[in-house]
mmCIF file of C-alpha atoms and ligand atoms in Angstrom:
data_model
loop_
_atom_site.group_PDB
_atom_site.id
_atom_site.type_symbol
_atom_site.label_atom_id
_atom_site.label_comp_id
_atom_site.label_asym_id
_atom_site.label_seq_id
_atom_site.Cartn_x
_atom_site.Cartn_y
_atom_site.Cartn_z
ATOM 1 C CA MET A 1 -107.745 -96.208 -36.885
ATOM 2 C CA LYS A 2 -108.425 -94.307 -33.960
ATOM 3 C CA ALA A 3 -112.271 -94.254 -34.397
ATOM 4 C CA GLY A 4 -112.080 -97.970 -35.111
ATOM 5 C CA ARG A 5 -110.669 -98.506 -32.538
ATOM 6 C CA SER A 6 -112.788 -96.700 -29.968
ATOM 7 C CA LEU A 7 -115.606 -98.825 -31.742
ATOM 8 C CA ALA A 8 -113.856 -101.920 -31.325
ATOM 9 C CA ARG A 9 -113.815 -101.133 -27.781
ATOM 10 C CA ASP A 10 -117.619 -100.636 -27.594
ATOM 11 C CA PHE A 11 -118.288 -104.000 -29.722
ATOM 12 C CA GLY A 12 -116.545 -105.882 -26.612
ATOM 13 C CA GLU A 13 -118.769 -104.206 -24.129
ATOM 14 C CA VAL A 14 -122.165 -103.850 -26.309
ATOM 15 C CA GLN A 15 -124.762 -105.190 -23.187
ATOM 16 C CA ASN A 16 -123.276 -102.051 -21.489
ATOM 17 C CA LEU A 17 -124.165 -99.864 -24.384
ATOM 18 C CA GLN A 18 -126.818 -96.788 -24.089
ATOM 19 C CA VAL A 19 -128.665 -97.287 -27.269
ATOM 20 C CA SER A 20 -131.524 -94.514 -28.175
ATOM 21 C CA ARG A 21 -133.912 -94.793 -31.337
ATOM 22 C CA LYS A 22 -133.609 -92.193 -34.112
ATOM 23 C CA GLY A 23 -136.509 -93.580 -35.158
ATOM 24 C CA PRO A 24 -138.745 -97.042 -35.869
ATOM 25 C CA GLY A 25 -136.034 -99.656 -36.121
ATOM 26 C CA ASP A 26 -133.589 -97.243 -36.081
ATOM 27 C CA PHE A 27 -130.786 -97.356 -33.502
ATOM 28 C CA VAL A 28 -128.322 -94.893 -32.369
ATOM 29 C CA SER A 29 -125.503 -95.835 -29.652
ATOM 30 C CA ASN A 30 -123.381 -93.869 -27.872
ATOM 31 C CA ALA A 31 -120.446 -95.398 -29.784
ATOM 32 C CA ASP A 32 -121.970 -93.259 -32.816
ATOM 33 C CA HIS A 33 -121.297 -90.457 -31.523
ATOM 34 C CA LYS A 34 -117.886 -91.271 -30.026
ATOM 35 C CA ALA A 35 -116.692 -92.506 -33.511
ATOM 36 C CA GLU A 36 -118.225 -89.428 -35.234
ATOM 37 C CA ALA A 37 -116.167 -87.039 -32.540
ATOM 38 C CA VAL A 38 -112.924 -88.888 -33.367
ATOM 39 C CA VAL A 39 -113.286 -88.268 -36.974
ATOM 40 C CA ARG A 40 -114.133 -84.983 -36.698
ATOM 41 C CA ASP A 41 -111.724 -84.026 -34.641
ATOM 42 C CA ILE A 42 -109.004 -86.247 -37.353
ATOM 43 C CA LEU A 43 -110.696 -84.264 -40.231
ATOM 44 C CA THR A 44 -110.898 -80.521 -39.068
ATOM 45 C CA LYS A 45 -107.135 -80.887 -37.531
ATOM 46 C CA ALA A 46 -105.859 -82.588 -40.978
ATOM 47 C CA ARG A 47 -107.746 -79.832 -43.374
ATOM 48 C CA PRO A 48 -109.310 -76.881 -40.912
ATOM 49 C CA ASP A 49 -111.224 -75.222 -44.103
ATOM 50 C CA TYR A 50 -113.383 -78.463 -45.833
ATOM 51 C CA GLY A 51 -116.659 -78.935 -44.983
ATOM 52 C CA LEU A 52 -117.972 -81.630 -43.633
ATOM 53 C CA LEU A 53 -121.426 -83.916 -43.673
ATOM 54 C CA MET A 54 -121.510 -86.501 -41.051
ATOM 55 C CA GLU A 55 -124.948 -88.739 -40.990
ATOM 56 C CA GLU A 56 -124.802 -87.978 -36.371
ATOM 57 C CA SER A 57 -123.872 -83.752 -36.871
ATOM 58 C CA GLY A 58 -125.360 -83.199 -40.160
ATOM 59 C CA GLU A 59 -123.644 -80.505 -42.495
ATOM 60 C CA VAL A 60 -120.831 -78.187 -41.114
ATOM 61 C CA ALA A 61 -119.944 -75.691 -44.105
ATOM 62 C CA GLY A 62 -116.166 -75.236 -44.639
ATOM 63 C CA ARG A 63 -114.489 -72.120 -45.718
ATOM 64 C CA ASP A 64 -113.421 -74.256 -48.646
ATOM 65 C CA ARG A 65 -116.743 -74.885 -50.679
ATOM 66 C CA GLN A 66 -114.499 -76.981 -52.969
ATOM 67 C CA HIS A 67 -113.891 -79.385 -50.644
ATOM 68 C CA ARG A 68 -116.072 -82.137 -48.015
ATOM 69 C CA TRP A 69 -115.985 -85.053 -46.145
ATOM 70 C CA ILE A 70 -118.595 -87.423 -45.865
ATOM 71 C CA VAL A 71 -118.762 -89.142 -42.857
ATOM 72 C CA ASP A 72 -120.903 -92.660 -41.518
ATOM 73 C CA PRO A 73 -118.810 -92.516 -38.208
ATOM 74 C CA LEU A 74 -120.640 -95.902 -37.714
ATOM 75 C CA ASP A 75 -122.158 -97.809 -40.650
ATOM 76 C CA GLY A 76 -124.234 -101.001 -39.242
ATOM 77 C CA THR A 77 -125.582 -99.972 -35.936
ATOM 78 C CA THR A 78 -128.211 -102.816 -36.095
ATOM 79 C CA ASN A 79 -125.613 -105.054 -36.706
ATOM 80 C CA PHE A 80 -123.636 -103.682 -34.065
ATOM 81 C CA LEU A 81 -125.673 -104.056 -31.463
ATOM 82 C CA HIS A 82 -126.269 -107.493 -31.620
ATOM 83 C CA GLY A 83 -122.580 -108.561 -31.850
ATOM 84 C CA LEU A 84 -121.977 -108.745 -35.458
ATOM 85 C CA PRO A 85 -118.922 -108.133 -36.432
ATOM 86 C CA LEU A 86 -120.336 -106.808 -39.621
ATOM 87 C CA PHE A 87 -119.731 -102.853 -39.030
ATOM 88 C CA ALA A 88 -117.915 -100.058 -40.312
ATOM 89 C CA VAL A 89 -116.163 -96.571 -40.267
ATOM 90 C CA SER A 90 -116.901 -94.864 -43.702
ATOM 91 C CA ILE A 91 -114.873 -91.671 -44.871
ATOM 92 C CA ALA A 92 -115.040 -90.235 -48.474
ATOM 93 C CA LEU A 93 -113.879 -86.692 -49.709
ATOM 94 C CA GLU A 94 -115.696 -85.103 -51.884
ATOM 95 C CA ARG A 95 -114.265 -82.292 -54.245
ATOM 96 C CA ASP A 96 -116.080 -80.202 -56.902
ATOM 97 C CA GLY A 97 -119.626 -82.728 -55.975
ATOM 98 C CA GLN A 98 -117.755 -85.630 -57.234
ATOM 99 C CA VAL A 99 -116.209 -88.521 -55.028
ATOM 100 C CA VAL A 100 -112.306 -88.551 -55.162
ATOM 101 C CA ALA A 101 -111.145 -90.820 -52.146
ATOM 102 C CA GLY A 102 -112.659 -93.274 -49.889
ATOM 103 C CA VAL A 103 -112.244 -95.407 -46.683
ATOM 104 C CA VAL A 104 -114.376 -98.109 -45.588
ATOM 105 C CA TYR A 105 -112.801 -99.506 -41.988
ATOM 106 C CA ASN A 106 -114.183 -102.779 -40.270
ATOM 107 C CA PRO A 107 -112.231 -102.719 -37.061
ATOM 108 C CA ALA A 108 -113.897 -105.896 -35.760
ATOM 109 C CA MET A 109 -112.078 -108.173 -39.251
ATOM 110 C CA ASP A 110 -109.542 -105.118 -39.307
ATOM 111 C CA GLU A 111 -109.967 -104.548 -42.893
ATOM 112 C CA LEU A 112 -108.990 -101.334 -44.242
ATOM 113 C CA PHE A 113 -110.392 -100.521 -47.797
ATOM 114 C CA VAL A 114 -108.989 -97.639 -49.318
ATOM 115 C CA ALA A 115 -109.445 -96.031 -52.373
ATOM 116 C CA GLU A 116 -107.980 -92.821 -54.539
ATOM 117 C CA ARG A 117 -109.724 -91.388 -57.806
ATOM 118 C CA GLY A 118 -106.579 -92.599 -60.118
ATOM 119 C CA GLY A 119 -105.210 -94.833 -58.112
ATOM 120 C CA GLY A 120 -107.120 -97.864 -57.520
ATOM 121 C CA ALA A 121 -108.601 -99.573 -55.046
ATOM 122 C CA TYR A 122 -106.593 -101.412 -52.423
ATOM 123 C CA LEU A 123 -107.788 -103.987 -48.940
ATOM 124 C CA ASN A 124 -104.833 -104.089 -46.696
ATOM 125 C CA ASP A 125 -102.352 -103.411 -49.147
ATOM 126 C CA ARG A 126 -103.937 -105.788 -51.504
ATOM 127 C CA ARG A 127 -104.865 -104.883 -54.966
ATOM 128 C CA LEU A 128 -109.102 -105.153 -55.892
ATOM 129 C CA ARG A 129 -110.486 -105.934 -58.652
ATOM 130 C CA VAL A 130 -114.194 -106.925 -58.979
ATOM 131 C CA ALA A 131 -115.866 -110.336 -59.176
ATOM 132 C CA ALA A 132 -115.133 -111.349 -63.309
ATOM 133 C CA ARG A 133 -118.194 -113.481 -62.927
ATOM 134 C CA ARG A 134 -120.289 -113.003 -66.421
ATOM 135 C CA ASP A 135 -123.470 -115.280 -65.527
ATOM 136 C CA LEU A 136 -125.762 -114.580 -63.652
ATOM 137 C CA HIS A 137 -126.818 -117.864 -62.393
ATOM 138 C CA ASP A 138 -123.537 -118.134 -60.675
ATOM 139 C CA ALA A 139 -123.903 -114.995 -59.253
ATOM 140 C CA VAL A 140 -124.093 -114.145 -55.232
ATOM 141 C CA MET A 141 -125.720 -110.600 -54.951
ATOM 142 C CA CYS A 142 -126.543 -108.351 -52.005
ATOM 143 C CA THR A 143 -129.074 -105.862 -50.930
ATOM 144 C CA GLY A 144 -130.770 -104.082 -48.318
ATOM 145 C CA ILE A 145 -133.764 -105.312 -47.082
ATOM 146 C CA PRO A 146 -136.661 -102.707 -46.281
ATOM 147 C CA HIS A 147 -137.464 -103.035 -42.279
ATOM 148 C CA VAL A 148 -139.879 -101.563 -39.696
ATOM 149 C CA GLY A 149 -139.954 -97.665 -40.535
ATOM 150 C CA ARG A 150 -137.825 -97.432 -43.516
ATOM 151 C CA GLY A 151 -138.533 -98.290 -47.286
ATOM 152 C CA ASN A 152 -141.756 -99.044 -49.227
ATOM 153 C CA HIS A 153 -142.043 -103.125 -48.462
ATOM 154 C CA GLY A 154 -144.624 -103.841 -51.232
ATOM 155 C CA ASP A 155 -142.628 -101.748 -54.355
ATOM 156 C CA TYR A 156 -139.695 -104.180 -53.047
ATOM 157 C CA LEU A 157 -140.302 -107.403 -53.215
ATOM 158 C CA PRO A 158 -140.973 -107.714 -56.819
ATOM 159 C CA GLY A 159 -137.425 -106.787 -57.979
ATOM 160 C CA LEU A 160 -136.433 -109.254 -55.121
ATOM 161 C CA ALA A 161 -138.232 -111.526 -56.496
ATOM 162 C CA ARG A 162 -136.585 -111.293 -60.233
ATOM 163 C CA VAL A 163 -133.433 -111.180 -58.904
ATOM 164 C CA MET A 164 -133.524 -114.256 -56.451
ATOM 165 C CA GLY A 165 -135.362 -116.171 -59.324
ATOM 166 C CA GLN A 166 -131.977 -116.072 -61.332
ATOM 167 C CA VAL A 167 -129.209 -116.117 -59.187
ATOM 168 C CA ALA A 168 -127.106 -118.612 -56.928
ATOM 169 C CA GLY A 169 -128.200 -116.613 -53.880
ATOM 170 C CA VAL A 170 -128.919 -113.262 -52.639
ATOM 171 C CA ARG A 171 -127.384 -111.834 -48.829
ATOM 172 C CA ARG A 172 -128.431 -109.225 -46.594
ATOM 173 C CA LEU A 173 -125.482 -108.319 -44.509
ATOM 174 C CA GLY A 174 -126.227 -104.906 -42.752
ATOM 175 C CA ALA A 175 -123.844 -102.420 -43.545
ATOM 176 C CA ALA A 176 -124.036 -100.376 -47.121
ATOM 177 C CA ALA A 177 -120.249 -99.349 -46.717
ATOM 178 C CA LEU A 178 -119.404 -102.629 -45.983
ATOM 179 C CA ASP A 179 -121.673 -103.946 -49.004
ATOM 180 C CA LEU A 180 -120.118 -101.933 -51.240
ATOM 181 C CA ALA A 181 -116.359 -102.534 -50.344
ATOM 182 C CA TYR A 182 -117.335 -106.072 -50.526
ATOM 183 C CA ILE A 183 -118.308 -105.600 -54.392
ATOM 184 C CA ALA A 184 -114.943 -103.896 -54.968
ATOM 185 C CA ALA A 185 -113.126 -107.071 -53.391
ATOM 186 C CA GLY A 186 -114.882 -109.131 -55.413
ATOM 187 C CA ARG A 187 -116.993 -110.520 -52.554
ATOM 188 C CA TYR A 188 -120.102 -110.047 -53.954
ATOM 189 C CA ASP A 189 -121.412 -109.639 -57.574
ATOM 190 C CA GLY A 190 -123.695 -106.999 -57.528
ATOM 191 C CA PHE A 191 -125.744 -104.964 -55.170
ATOM 192 C CA TRP A 192 -129.125 -102.826 -55.307
ATOM 193 C CA GLU A 193 -130.743 -100.835 -51.968
ATOM 194 C CA TYR A 194 -133.397 -97.841 -51.679
ATOM 195 C CA ASN A 195 -133.401 -95.490 -49.506
ATOM 196 C CA LEU A 196 -129.521 -94.630 -48.460
ATOM 197 C CA SER A 197 -128.008 -91.582 -47.739
ATOM 198 C CA PRO A 198 -124.599 -90.139 -49.049
ATOM 199 C CA TRP A 199 -122.448 -91.024 -45.976
ATOM 200 C CA ASP A 200 -123.998 -94.651 -46.761
ATOM 201 C CA MET A 201 -122.679 -94.849 -50.374
ATOM 202 C CA ALA A 202 -119.768 -92.361 -50.850
ATOM 203 C CA ALA A 203 -117.106 -94.129 -49.784
ATOM 204 C CA GLY A 204 -118.214 -97.446 -51.332
ATOM 205 C CA MET A 205 -118.712 -95.919 -55.012
ATOM 206 C CA ILE A 206 -115.201 -95.182 -55.397
ATOM 207 C CA LEU A 207 -113.849 -98.224 -53.993
ATOM 208 C CA ILE A 208 -116.143 -99.864 -56.608
ATOM 209 C CA ARG A 209 -115.091 -97.721 -59.729
ATOM 210 C CA GLU A 210 -111.383 -97.588 -58.902
ATOM 211 C CA ALA A 211 -111.657 -101.664 -58.774
ATOM 212 C CA GLY A 212 -113.275 -102.015 -62.260
ATOM 213 C CA GLY A 213 -116.787 -101.520 -61.571
ATOM 214 C CA PHE A 214 -119.918 -99.786 -62.371
ATOM 215 C CA VAL A 215 -122.414 -97.486 -59.534
ATOM 216 C CA THR A 216 -125.677 -96.022 -61.063
ATOM 217 C CA ASP A 217 -128.689 -95.326 -59.591
ATOM 218 C CA MET A 218 -131.355 -97.386 -60.699
ATOM 219 C CA THR A 219 -132.474 -95.759 -64.123
ATOM 220 C CA GLY A 220 -128.255 -96.388 -64.811
ATOM 221 C CA GLY A 221 -127.814 -92.238 -64.244
ATOM 222 C CA HIS A 222 -126.331 -90.373 -61.463
ATOM 223 C CA GLU A 223 -128.019 -89.480 -59.612
ATOM 224 C CA ILE A 224 -126.763 -91.554 -56.653
ATOM 225 C CA PHE A 225 -127.499 -89.136 -54.455
ATOM 226 C CA GLY A 226 -129.994 -87.386 -54.754
ATOM 227 C CA ARG A 227 -132.563 -89.813 -55.508
ATOM 228 C CA GLY A 228 -130.707 -92.000 -52.455
ATOM 229 C CA GLU A 229 -130.340 -95.120 -54.518
ATOM 230 C CA ILE A 230 -127.673 -97.687 -55.810
ATOM 231 C CA VAL A 231 -126.503 -100.477 -58.084
ATOM 232 C CA ALA A 232 -123.255 -102.039 -58.571
ATOM 233 C CA GLY A 233 -121.343 -104.642 -59.837
ATOM 234 C CA ASN A 234 -119.190 -105.209 -62.576
ATOM 235 C CA GLU A 235 -120.321 -104.005 -66.200
ATOM 236 C CA ILE A 236 -122.513 -107.374 -67.180
ATOM 237 C CA MET A 237 -123.903 -108.052 -63.974
ATOM 238 C CA HIS A 238 -125.082 -104.265 -62.780
ATOM 239 C CA ARG A 239 -126.533 -104.315 -66.407
ATOM 240 C CA HIS A 240 -128.257 -107.333 -65.177
ATOM 241 C CA LEU A 241 -129.496 -105.921 -61.854
ATOM 242 C CA LEU A 242 -130.355 -102.389 -63.986
ATOM 243 C CA ASP A 243 -132.550 -104.801 -66.153
ATOM 244 C CA LEU A 244 -134.054 -106.743 -63.069
ATOM 245 C CA ILE A 245 -134.813 -104.057 -60.710
ATOM 246 C CA GLY A 246 -134.679 -101.084 -62.900
ATOM 247 C CA GLY A 247 -137.452 -98.826 -63.019
ATOM 248 C CA THR A 248 -139.938 -100.885 -60.499
ATOM 249 C CA GLY A 249 -139.595 -97.086 -58.731
ATOM 250 C CA GLN A 250 -139.351 -98.345 -54.922
ATOM 251 C CA ARG A 251 -139.007 -95.507 -53.516
ATOM 252 C CA GLY A 252 -140.126 -95.364 -49.436
HETATM 253 C C1 IPD B 301 -127.877 -98.631 -42.350
HETATM 254 C C2 IPD B 301 -126.813 -99.657 -42.907
HETATM 255 C C3 IPD B 301 -128.065 -100.576 -43.667
HETATM 256 C C4 IPD B 301 -128.711 -100.094 -44.775
HETATM 257 C C5 IPD B 301 -129.789 -98.519 -44.333
HETATM 258 C C6 IPD B 301 -128.496 -97.922 -43.463
HETATM 259 P P1 IPD B 301 -126.503 -97.343 -40.395
HETATM 260 O O1 IPD B 301 -126.631 -97.554 -41.681
HETATM 261 O O2 IPD B 301 -126.344 -99.463 -44.080
HETATM 262 O O3 IPD B 301 -127.271 -101.825 -44.013
HETATM 263 O O4 IPD B 301 -129.730 -100.827 -45.278
HETATM 264 O O5 IPD B 301 -130.864 -98.070 -44.963
HETATM 265 O O6 IPD B 301 -129.610 -96.945 -42.489
HETATM 266 O O7 IPD B 301 -127.835 -96.607 -39.601
HETATM 267 O O8 IPD B 301 -126.203 -98.909 -39.600
HETATM 268 O O9 IPD B 301 -125.663 -96.695 -40.271
HETATM 269 CA CA1 CA B 302 -125.235 -96.015 -42.780
HETATM 270 CA CA1 CA B 303 -123.986 -95.179 -39.344
#
């Protein structure tokens, strides 16, 4: 919440923010760094021994080898810098290599998504369930579209063409952690994206599983972090997406 307040303040002054580039088309603002410092401070005070994997400061090994926080202090930086209120702080807790808790918070909409293994997923205290839709023609899918400097554009497009020919709509929100939280909330029926990092996906993965959904890599396996790719949805939509895009081999 505190990191969210820092982002909300900066969002109000987005024109004045100092912005640099991590690489082509990849922005980082001082809002990312500020939010990360706030999150790191709170997590380290609460659990001094846990390790951390944070987008801006990388891996910080902890004395406790079992536990690791995985943090994206600002997911949706491009939206943020364009004044689009679609961005979030994403925090997950990993135990022995398994994500066991996750939080995604969009301060612009004051939406807090939380999940703990075995305890269900919630949006501002309301229990979440993935969408129940079964017919592909009724489905609204979400994806991440490669952009300048990122992804193998030519290999991505055939999969998108197959999906768009079958569904009611395809959206590109621009914040993977929120995209996944929206699957948990039943707002989208399915999601797929390549070239993601653990901090983009970790919290969203447990939100979806705790909301009764399915999350795998493009082969239907569990190498989500290793391969940097994700397919999600209810059982049926997840299967449809795997059939439509699985094995297209877009690695980038
Ligand atoms: C990005 C967002 C975006 C996804 C990119 C990510 P960032 O994270 O999640 O939706 O398509 O691949 O890198 O850079 O805004 O934290
Ligand atoms: Ca991100
Ligand atoms: Ca980020």
